[in-house]
Amino acid sequence: MSATITPLPQQLSFDDALDQHGVTDPGRIFRDPTAAKNKFLPVHRWVNWIAGFSGTFTGSCIDLYLPDRRPGATVLDPFAGVGTTLVEAYRRGLNTLGFEINHFAALVARTKLQCTQISESALSDAIAAYAKFMRPIEQELDHAEGSSGGLAVDPSKLPVPRTRPPKGFRSRVPFFAPLVERKVLFSLDYVASLPEELKSFFQVALGAVMVSVSNYSYEPSLSSRASAGRSSIVNAPVSHILVKKLREMTTDQAALRKELASCQLNPAAAVYRQSFFSGSQEILADDSVDLVITSPPYMNNYHYVRNTRPQLFWLDFISNASDLKALEDANYGRYWQSVRDGEPVQLSFDLPEASLLVDQIRSIKPEKGAYGGPGWANYVACYLNDTDRFCSILARVLRPSGKAVIVVGNSIIQGVEVQVDRFFSILGEKNGLKTIGIYVIRGQRVGSSIVNTGLRENATKKIPLYDAAVVLQKP
Ligand SMILES: C[S@@+](CC[C@H](N)C(=O)[O-])C[C@H]1O[C@@H](n2cnc3c(N)ncnc32)[C@H](O)[C@@H]1O
């Protein structure tokens, strides 16, 4: 290939970012990029989402890039996760919308935005009624607990829930112990009896605590407790745990409702359970978005779909393997597991740096086929193709002078570093956007983006993993 190769755009440190904006108070921009505080922030603390934003980070981005909070301004998160960006925009009275393919994450994001329409007393009554419904059932079930997790009574003598375990759900070890499973199924019986808005609220809470009472845990991928060296859970106070979560959520929704009422704001908010690639075409007009704050899946093959299988199946969003496959196919960049075996994936755009990178990865351990360079090169090419598609949509939907803050991390694939942030910048520019800056917001990420190198130790020592915010602007 004869084209010249341009150097990748320069990255700036967090301090450079502050200087560049003339900011003297370091708390002013990009606060809490590591999401350390999110576990404690009202509403954001409802559900942990891997690579989720911190509310403080998205809030400070909005304050920085939309300081006048012009009424009618629109904030978009194309990969909304559990809705961190959307909630912070909504709290500031800005119109907001998000796309999210994962049913559980979309439910969480939507419930956060709609919860202010439920009265606190309706929630408290429903929680009290749930506790009352569960008390005798749970007492009877607890009574049946025998030694070392067995049952002291004939299971057919125990109360029987109406809800059945999801048929298509498979796990290597039984997901719930028998007693816990019955408690969860009775909880689902109760949830099924609720009107829609209360039902979503309870489903969010159940999805948030479900894995904590199961024989699996997030490490951060979903693994059996035994394989992670944790003891198994033979029984758990399911209704107590759920009520605690529901009460925390009720406190937060009441505070959010008051906050919005006090500033008399009634912004529009929507979450589309749809891929951004197809959904944006139907839903987003040209030049309609003022600010994008987003974090697409990292190029680390973190499997959002597999890791949320419990919530997807047990909350009845999906029922079989083909539903799972549809989600995998819609995922940004796909997954290595879905693309490793096919024909070599070609780049859909012309960029010598990207072609060289993909060719370099493809040439590593070719004898290992799908498990060596050829398989991983397909994954990288799919990811970069989606990045180009994404940038072209951004260039269409942003208003002139509108900005996009995109948080991504670098990756090490087959021992080769991929500076994903810089590719977002180059592909953004190729699609007509301007790079305002690439700010390294976290310089010490560990482990999770070193994918199948066989060089884990060396690679971590030589190449630090970082997260960066790429800020693009439409001229
Ligand atoms: C890094 S997470 C975003 C987390 C989010 N910033 C938050 O704070 O919750 C990336 C999300 O993109 C979603 N996703 C992947 N492909 C998508 C697509 N094509 N359209 C919309 N969402 C997608 C994943 O399900 C995942 O929830």
Coordinates of C-alpha atoms in Angstrom, one line a residue, residues 38 49 176 244 277 285:
N38 CA -21.0 5.9 41.9
W49 CA -22.7 -1.8 35.3
F176 CA -29.7 -20.7 42.7
K244 CA -33.5 -3.0 51.5
F277 CA -26.9 1.9 14.3
A285 CA -32.9 14.0 12.7

